[in-house]
Structures are given as C-alpha cells and as structure tokens.
mmCIF file of C-alpha atoms in Angstrom:
data_model
loop_
_atom_site.group_PDB
_atom_site.id
_atom_site.type_symbol
_atom_site.label_atom_id
_atom_site.label_comp_id
_atom_site.label_asym_id
_atom_site.label_seq_id
_atom_site.Cartn_x
_atom_site.Cartn_y
_atom_site.Cartn_z
ATOM 1 C CA GLN F 1 11.567 -34.388 0.170
ATOM 2 C CA VAL F 2 11.199 -30.949 1.301
ATOM 3 C CA GLN F 3 8.019 -30.589 3.476
ATOM 4 C CA LEU F 4 6.315 -29.409 6.557
ATOM 5 C CA VAL F 5 3.894 -31.542 8.129
ATOM 6 C CA GLU F 6 1.753 -30.723 11.166
ATOM 7 C CA SER F 7 0.844 -32.537 13.870
ATOM 8 C CA GLY F 8 -1.139 -32.164 17.494
ATOM 9 C CA GLY F 9 -4.775 -30.922 16.593
ATOM 10 C CA GLY F 10 -7.951 -32.350 17.913
ATOM 11 C CA LEU F 11 -11.019 -31.871 19.876
ATOM 12 C CA VAL F 12 -10.564 -29.229 22.607
ATOM 13 C CA LYS F 13 -13.418 -27.921 24.843
ATOM 14 C CA PRO F 14 -13.280 -24.332 25.334
ATOM 15 C CA GLY F 15 -10.848 -23.118 27.541
ATOM 16 C CA GLY F 16 -8.547 -25.835 27.036
ATOM 17 C CA SER F 17 -4.768 -25.887 25.758
ATOM 18 C CA LEU F 18 -3.455 -27.727 22.892
ATOM 19 C CA ARG F 19 0.064 -27.812 21.342
ATOM 20 C CA LEU F 20 0.627 -27.845 17.964
ATOM 21 C CA SER F 21 4.002 -29.289 16.107
ATOM 22 C CA CYS F 22 5.480 -28.539 12.765
ATOM 23 C CA ALA F 23 8.047 -30.843 11.887
ATOM 24 C CA ALA F 24 10.321 -30.008 8.977
ATOM 25 C CA SER F 25 11.992 -32.539 6.639
ATOM 26 C CA GLY F 26 14.170 -32.117 3.541
ATOM 27 C CA PHE F 27 15.900 -28.728 4.760
ATOM 28 C CA THR F 28 17.125 -27.084 7.765
ATOM 29 C CA VAL F 29 14.423 -25.312 9.815
ATOM 30 C CA GLY F 30 17.009 -23.416 11.482
ATOM 31 C CA ASP F 31 17.975 -21.415 8.496
ATOM 32 C CA TYR F 32 14.396 -20.151 7.873
ATOM 33 C CA PHE F 33 11.782 -17.758 9.343
ATOM 34 C CA ILE F 34 8.653 -19.608 10.154
ATOM 35 C CA SER F 35 4.905 -18.433 10.791
ATOM 36 C CA TRP F 36 1.722 -20.438 11.647
ATOM 37 C CA ILE F 37 -1.492 -19.366 9.823
ATOM 38 C CA ARG F 38 -4.867 -20.449 9.789
ATOM 39 C CA GLN F 39 -8.415 -20.863 8.484
ATOM 40 C CA ALA F 40 -11.487 -21.324 9.985
ATOM 41 C CA PRO F 41 -14.012 -23.263 7.842
ATOM 42 C CA GLY F 42 -15.080 -22.066 4.651
ATOM 43 C CA LYS F 43 -12.890 -19.082 5.376
ATOM 44 C CA GLY F 44 -9.852 -16.917 4.313
ATOM 45 C CA LEU F 45 -6.011 -17.509 5.695
ATOM 46 C CA GLU F 46 -5.175 -15.506 9.013
ATOM 47 C CA TRP F 47 -1.636 -15.059 10.111
ATOM 48 C CA ILE F 48 -1.295 -15.670 13.445
ATOM 49 C CA SER F 49 2.206 -15.736 14.538
ATOM 50 C CA TYR F 50 5.737 -16.073 13.689
ATOM 51 C CA ILE F 51 9.367 -16.632 14.939
ATOM 52 C CA GLY F 52 12.770 -15.692 13.751
ATOM 53 C CA LEU F 53 15.789 -17.882 13.347
ATOM 54 C CA PHE F 54 16.975 -18.426 16.832
ATOM 55 C CA GLY F 55 13.507 -17.641 18.317
ATOM 56 C CA ASN F 56 14.364 -14.190 19.608
ATOM 57 C CA THR F 57 11.843 -12.445 16.940
ATOM 58 C CA ILE F 58 8.548 -13.219 17.505
ATOM 59 C CA TYR F 59 5.137 -11.664 16.736
ATOM 60 C CA TYR F 60 1.752 -12.452 17.334
ATOM 61 C CA ALA F 61 -1.698 -11.431 15.423
ATOM 62 C CA ASN F 62 -4.043 -9.251 18.151
ATOM 63 C CA SER F 63 -6.456 -12.581 17.947
ATOM 64 C CA VAL F 64 -4.224 -14.915 19.648
ATOM 65 C CA ALA F 65 -1.478 -12.633 21.673
ATOM 66 C CA GLY F 66 -1.367 -13.673 25.282
ATOM 67 C CA ARG F 67 -2.997 -16.733 24.644
ATOM 68 C CA PHE F 68 -0.803 -18.696 22.098
ATOM 69 C CA THR F 69 3.156 -18.924 22.202
ATOM 70 C CA ILE F 70 5.390 -20.015 19.509
ATOM 71 C CA SER F 71 8.441 -21.577 19.915
ATOM 72 C CA ARG F 72 11.162 -23.741 18.066
ATOM 73 C CA ASP F 73 13.997 -26.242 18.559
ATOM 74 C CA ASN F 74 16.324 -26.151 15.708
ATOM 75 C CA ASP F 75 18.049 -29.581 16.758
ATOM 76 C CA GLN F 76 14.483 -31.403 16.324
ATOM 77 C CA ASN F 77 14.095 -29.412 13.201
ATOM 78 C CA SER F 78 10.670 -28.181 14.615
ATOM 79 C CA VAL F 79 8.414 -25.629 15.419
ATOM 80 C CA TYR F 80 5.766 -25.589 18.243
ATOM 81 C CA LEU F 81 2.239 -23.875 18.897
ATOM 82 C CA GLU F 82 0.819 -24.084 22.485
ATOM 83 C CA MET F 83 -2.429 -22.318 22.671
ATOM 84 C CA HIS F 84 -4.182 -21.900 25.857
ATOM 85 C CA SER F 85 -7.704 -20.358 26.689
ATOM 86 C CA LEU F 86 -8.931 -21.871 23.405
ATOM 87 C CA ARG F 87 -12.349 -20.382 22.213
ATOM 88 C CA ALA F 88 -14.432 -21.283 19.771
ATOM 89 C CA GLU F 89 -13.484 -18.891 17.127
ATOM 90 C CA ASP F 90 -10.167 -20.257 17.377
ATOM 91 C CA THR F 91 -11.695 -23.369 15.678
ATOM 92 C CA ALA F 92 -9.572 -23.704 12.120
ATOM 93 C CA VAL F 93 -6.974 -25.632 10.417
ATOM 94 C CA TYR F 94 -3.717 -24.454 11.418
ATOM 95 C CA TYR F 95 -0.734 -24.468 8.778
ATOM 96 C CA CYS F 96 2.880 -23.785 9.612
ATOM 97 C CA ALA F 97 4.698 -21.860 6.798
ATOM 98 C CA ARG F 98 7.665 -21.249 5.963
ATOM 99 C CA ASP F 99 9.350 -17.605 4.910
ATOM 100 C CA ALA F 100 10.874 -18.001 1.078
ATOM 101 C CA GLY F 101 13.822 -16.096 2.719
ATOM 102 C CA TYR F 102 16.568 -18.170 3.030
ATOM 103 C CA THR F 103 18.002 -16.835 6.615
ATOM 104 C CA TYR F 104 16.119 -13.696 6.293
ATOM 105 C CA GLY F 105 12.824 -12.863 6.398
ATOM 106 C CA ASN F 106 10.771 -12.055 2.813
ATOM 107 C CA TYR F 107 7.922 -12.413 4.869
ATOM 108 C CA TYR F 108 5.704 -14.639 2.558
ATOM 109 C CA PHE F 109 5.677 -18.273 2.282
ATOM 110 C CA ASP F 110 7.301 -20.735 -0.087
ATOM 111 C CA LEU F 111 6.018 -23.916 1.699
ATOM 112 C CA TRP F 112 3.078 -24.905 3.462
ATOM 113 C CA GLY F 113 2.154 -27.924 5.670
ATOM 114 C CA ARG F 114 -0.756 -29.831 4.612
ATOM 115 C CA GLY F 115 -2.275 -28.159 8.186
ATOM 116 C CA THR F 116 -3.678 -29.640 11.318
ATOM 117 C CA LEU F 117 -7.593 -29.128 12.268
ATOM 118 C CA VAL F 118 -8.229 -27.772 15.627
ATOM 119 C CA THR F 119 -11.834 -27.720 16.910
ATOM 120 C CA VAL F 120 -12.830 -25.763 19.994
ATOM 121 C CA SER F 121 -16.207 -27.006 20.893
ATOM 122 C CA SER F 122 -17.996 -28.137 24.354
ATOM 123 C CA GLU H 1 -3.163 -3.338 9.540
ATOM 124 C CA VAL H 2 -3.258 -2.795 5.668
ATOM 125 C CA VAL H 3 -6.847 -3.938 4.335
ATOM 126 C CA MET H 4 -6.395 -6.008 1.075
ATOM 127 C CA THR H 5 -9.794 -6.466 -0.837
ATOM 128 C CA GLN H 6 -10.217 -8.765 -3.547
ATOM 129 C CA SER H 7 -12.788 -8.841 -6.200
ATOM 130 C CA PRO H 8 -14.986 -10.244 -7.234
ATOM 131 C CA ALA H 9 -15.649 -13.078 -4.540
ATOM 132 C CA THR H 10 -16.597 -15.548 -7.277
ATOM 133 C CA LEU H 11 -15.633 -15.487 -11.246
ATOM 134 C CA SER H 12 -16.802 -17.785 -13.644
ATOM 135 C CA VAL H 13 -15.043 -18.441 -16.438
ATOM 136 C CA SER H 14 -14.504 -21.129 -19.270
ATOM 137 C CA PRO H 15 -11.922 -22.946 -20.098
ATOM 138 C CA GLY H 16 -9.277 -21.605 -22.439
ATOM 139 C CA GLU H 17 -10.389 -17.963 -21.657
ATOM 140 C CA ARG H 18 -8.139 -15.285 -19.724
ATOM 141 C CA ALA H 19 -9.396 -15.014 -15.905
ATOM 142 C CA THR H 20 -8.614 -11.205 -14.331
ATOM 143 C CA LEU H 21 -8.753 -11.358 -10.316
ATOM 144 C CA SER H 22 -8.484 -8.326 -8.395
ATOM 145 C CA CYS H 23 -6.600 -7.221 -5.092
ATOM 146 C CA ARG H 24 -6.593 -3.764 -3.809
ATOM 147 C CA ALA H 25 -4.755 -2.445 -0.445
ATOM 148 C CA SER H 26 -5.711 0.315 2.069
ATOM 149 C CA GLN H 27 -2.514 1.703 1.354
ATOM 150 C CA SER H 28 0.581 1.474 -0.338
ATOM 151 C CA VAL H 29 2.503 -1.912 -0.115
ATOM 152 C CA ASN H 30 5.416 -0.951 -2.144
ATOM 153 C CA ASN H 31 4.595 -4.135 -4.662
ATOM 154 C CA ARG H 32 5.137 -6.260 -1.782
ATOM 155 C CA VAL H 33 2.153 -8.637 -2.880
ATOM 156 C CA ALA H 34 2.265 -12.143 -3.030
ATOM 157 C CA TRP H 35 -0.501 -14.399 -4.617
ATOM 158 C CA TYR H 36 -1.918 -18.233 -3.324
ATOM 159 C CA GLN H 37 -3.534 -20.790 -5.127
ATOM 160 C CA GLN H 38 -5.832 -22.926 -3.003
ATOM 161 C CA LYS H 39 -7.307 -25.954 -4.279
ATOM 162 C CA PRO H 40 -10.143 -28.032 -2.340
ATOM 163 C CA GLY H 41 -8.524 -30.035 0.690
ATOM 164 C CA GLN H 42 -5.001 -28.526 -0.237
ATOM 165 C CA SER H 43 -3.057 -26.019 1.439
ATOM 166 C CA PRO H 44 -2.061 -22.901 -0.312
ATOM 167 C CA ARG H 45 0.278 -22.841 -2.961
ATOM 168 C CA LEU H 46 2.766 -19.784 -3.773
ATOM 169 C CA VAL H 47 1.715 -18.225 -7.318
ATOM 170 C CA ILE H 48 3.580 -15.079 -7.455
ATOM 171 C CA TYR H 49 5.391 -12.616 -5.307
ATOM 172 C CA GLY H 50 7.027 -8.885 -5.638
ATOM 173 C CA ALA H 51 3.579 -8.318 -7.304
ATOM 174 C CA SER H 52 4.740 -9.901 -10.842
ATOM 175 C CA THR H 53 7.243 -12.502 -10.238
ATOM 176 C CA ARG H 54 6.029 -15.959 -11.029
ATOM 177 C CA ALA H 55 7.336 -18.538 -8.066
ATOM 178 C CA THR H 56 9.566 -21.667 -9.021
ATOM 179 C CA GLY H 57 7.497 -24.079 -10.902
ATOM 180 C CA VAL H 58 4.574 -21.997 -12.032
ATOM 181 C CA PRO H 59 3.329 -21.831 -15.606
ATOM 182 C CA ALA H 60 3.966 -18.865 -17.999
ATOM 183 C CA ARG H 61 -0.002 -18.330 -18.381
ATOM 184 C CA PHE H 62 -0.013 -17.094 -14.820
ATOM 185 C CA SER H 63 0.871 -13.031 -14.550
ATOM 186 C CA GLY H 64 1.028 -10.258 -11.863
ATOM 187 C CA SER H 65 0.891 -6.727 -12.261
ATOM 188 C CA VAL H 66 0.389 -3.523 -10.272
ATOM 189 C CA SER H 67 -1.058 -0.122 -10.737
ATOM 190 C CA GLY H 68 -0.695 1.867 -7.641
ATOM 191 C CA THR H 69 -2.309 0.037 -4.497
ATOM 192 C CA GLU H 70 -4.641 -2.106 -7.449
ATOM 193 C CA PHE H 71 -3.293 -5.917 -7.762
ATOM 194 C CA THR H 72 -4.343 -8.281 -10.429
ATOM 195 C CA LEU H 73 -3.322 -11.574 -10.975
ATOM 196 C CA THR H 74 -3.929 -12.788 -14.766
ATOM 197 C CA ILE H 75 -4.177 -16.539 -16.002
ATOM 198 C CA SER H 76 -3.915 -15.781 -19.690
ATOM 199 C CA SER H 77 -5.588 -19.207 -20.862
ATOM 200 C CA LEU H 78 -7.372 -21.557 -18.043
ATOM 201 C CA GLN H 79 -6.962 -24.810 -17.990
ATOM 202 C CA SER H 80 -8.726 -27.345 -15.753
ATOM 203 C CA GLU H 81 -6.171 -27.477 -12.821
ATOM 204 C CA ASP H 82 -6.638 -23.252 -12.487
ATOM 205 C CA PHE H 83 -9.760 -23.687 -10.806
ATOM 206 C CA ALA H 84 -9.417 -22.823 -7.018
ATOM 207 C CA VAL H 85 -9.522 -19.876 -4.397
ATOM 208 C CA TYR H 86 -6.911 -17.553 -4.885
ATOM 209 C CA TYR H 87 -5.599 -15.139 -2.210
ATOM 210 C CA CYS H 88 -3.912 -11.934 -2.174
ATOM 211 C CA GLN H 89 -1.075 -11.136 0.570
ATOM 212 C CA GLN H 90 0.781 -7.991 1.454
ATOM 213 C CA TYR H 91 3.930 -8.359 3.057
ATOM 214 C CA SER H 92 4.970 -4.518 3.363
ATOM 215 C CA ASP H 93 3.250 -3.525 6.488
ATOM 216 C CA TRP H 94 3.754 -6.107 9.160
ATOM 217 C CA PRO H 95 2.657 -7.704 11.912
ATOM 218 C CA PRO H 96 0.404 -8.626 10.837
ATOM 219 C CA ASN H 97 0.821 -9.855 7.114
ATOM 220 C CA THR H 98 -2.520 -9.814 5.786
ATOM 221 C CA PHE H 99 -4.439 -11.644 3.284
ATOM 222 C CA GLY H 100 -7.594 -10.786 1.217
ATOM 223 C CA GLN H 101 -10.601 -12.721 1.725
ATOM 224 C CA GLY H 102 -10.295 -14.413 -1.554
ATOM 225 C CA THR H 103 -11.405 -15.317 -5.057
ATOM 226 C CA LYS H 104 -12.934 -18.457 -6.026
ATOM 227 C CA LEU H 105 -12.326 -19.182 -9.364
ATOM 228 C CA GLU H 106 -15.233 -21.433 -10.702
ATOM 229 C CA ILE H 107 -16.101 -23.877 -14.151
ATOM 230 C CA LYS H 108 -18.530 -21.662 -16.520
#
C-alpha cells in the first residue's frame, strides 16, 4: 500500500526539542521530493520545509528557519524533521507530503500522511 | 510571498446543487494552482492541479478554472461525501508554497 506514516509527535515544553519521522511504504522515497506541512488546531495549512532527492536542496519557511532541520535517509525510506526551541505557536498536526513529480519537483502534493500531533505547552 | 485569498469562508449548499469556490492570487501564478479537499480528522487530498486538471480518481463533477489570478473550483452536483474544507495552493512562486485559508463547504 502506498502511504506515508508520521511518528514522533507528543507533548513538549516550550524551548524543548522533538524529532519527527516520516516513513514511506509502497514506493521509494528517494524518487520524490518531500515536504513537511503543518496545521494548527482549527486552522489552515502551512508549508514549512522541503527536501530534494538527495538532501542537497532544502528550504524552510521563515517561521521555522534556524530552529527546524529536515533530513532524509533513502536507505531507510524515511524523511525526518528535527525541531528545536519549540514555541507554543508550533503546536500543530505535522504532515509529511510527497511531491507529485517523479524524480523532479512539481511542488504540489499528491500523497499525504495522516499526521502527527505536536503540542508545545508547559 | 504570494497571498492566496479564498472566498467565501463558509459556503452552504444543498446536496445535488452546484458549489462554486473561489481563490484569488495576489500576483500571477501561471496557472500553477492546486486544490485540496480535507474532511474532519483526515489529511488533505489532492483534487485539482494545474488549475484545471483533475487528480487521479477524482470524479468528473469536480472542475477547476481560471481567469487571470482568480481561480475557481466547481462541484457540479454535490454529493454527501463532498462536504469538507477545500484549500487552494499556489506552486509558482516558492518557497514558500502558500495555501489559502480554506473554504468550508457545508450542507444547507
């Protein structure tokens, strides 16, 4: 079954850190660009980070630049999001999403995981 | 950064009727707009890309159109499963990819 499965979310205190994982199955993650997109409770979608095929092309939204780090391990068929200096406003469901282009970037998303909830609260 | 503005915030339509959702880009995005459907508790699902191309498996009652920087998603005859929140996204000028704030399509 072609799917993405996120994990690693949870409750963390302000200033804390968390590492999210995105495991792909049914396809080779190394053939696709992957993004992380988040959704605060009751709010809309916010793209936060993108990684190219080999991890050498990376972008971040201004809201997370300098605090979050995206990476990938194509051998493990996975993508990761390391989050540091977390703030209350980072509270959201975090989705990983597959770019619709095969081995190139289309920059819209044809496959989404179910998401993992990150709650930043004291 | 391109701002995508969706209207209305909430649209109430009866089953079987037509629904028209709008999304305006703050600048030209070369028809590089996608639409997503999100049902409660679910992740978004791609519906339209390239402003007017239906994604795989999307019923023909969904259509997209564009006039300048105004993008429209039309659902010709609403089915019960179509009631959801719909987001537009531009992928012309990025990063960042930017989404609209969403339109909630509810049963009238």
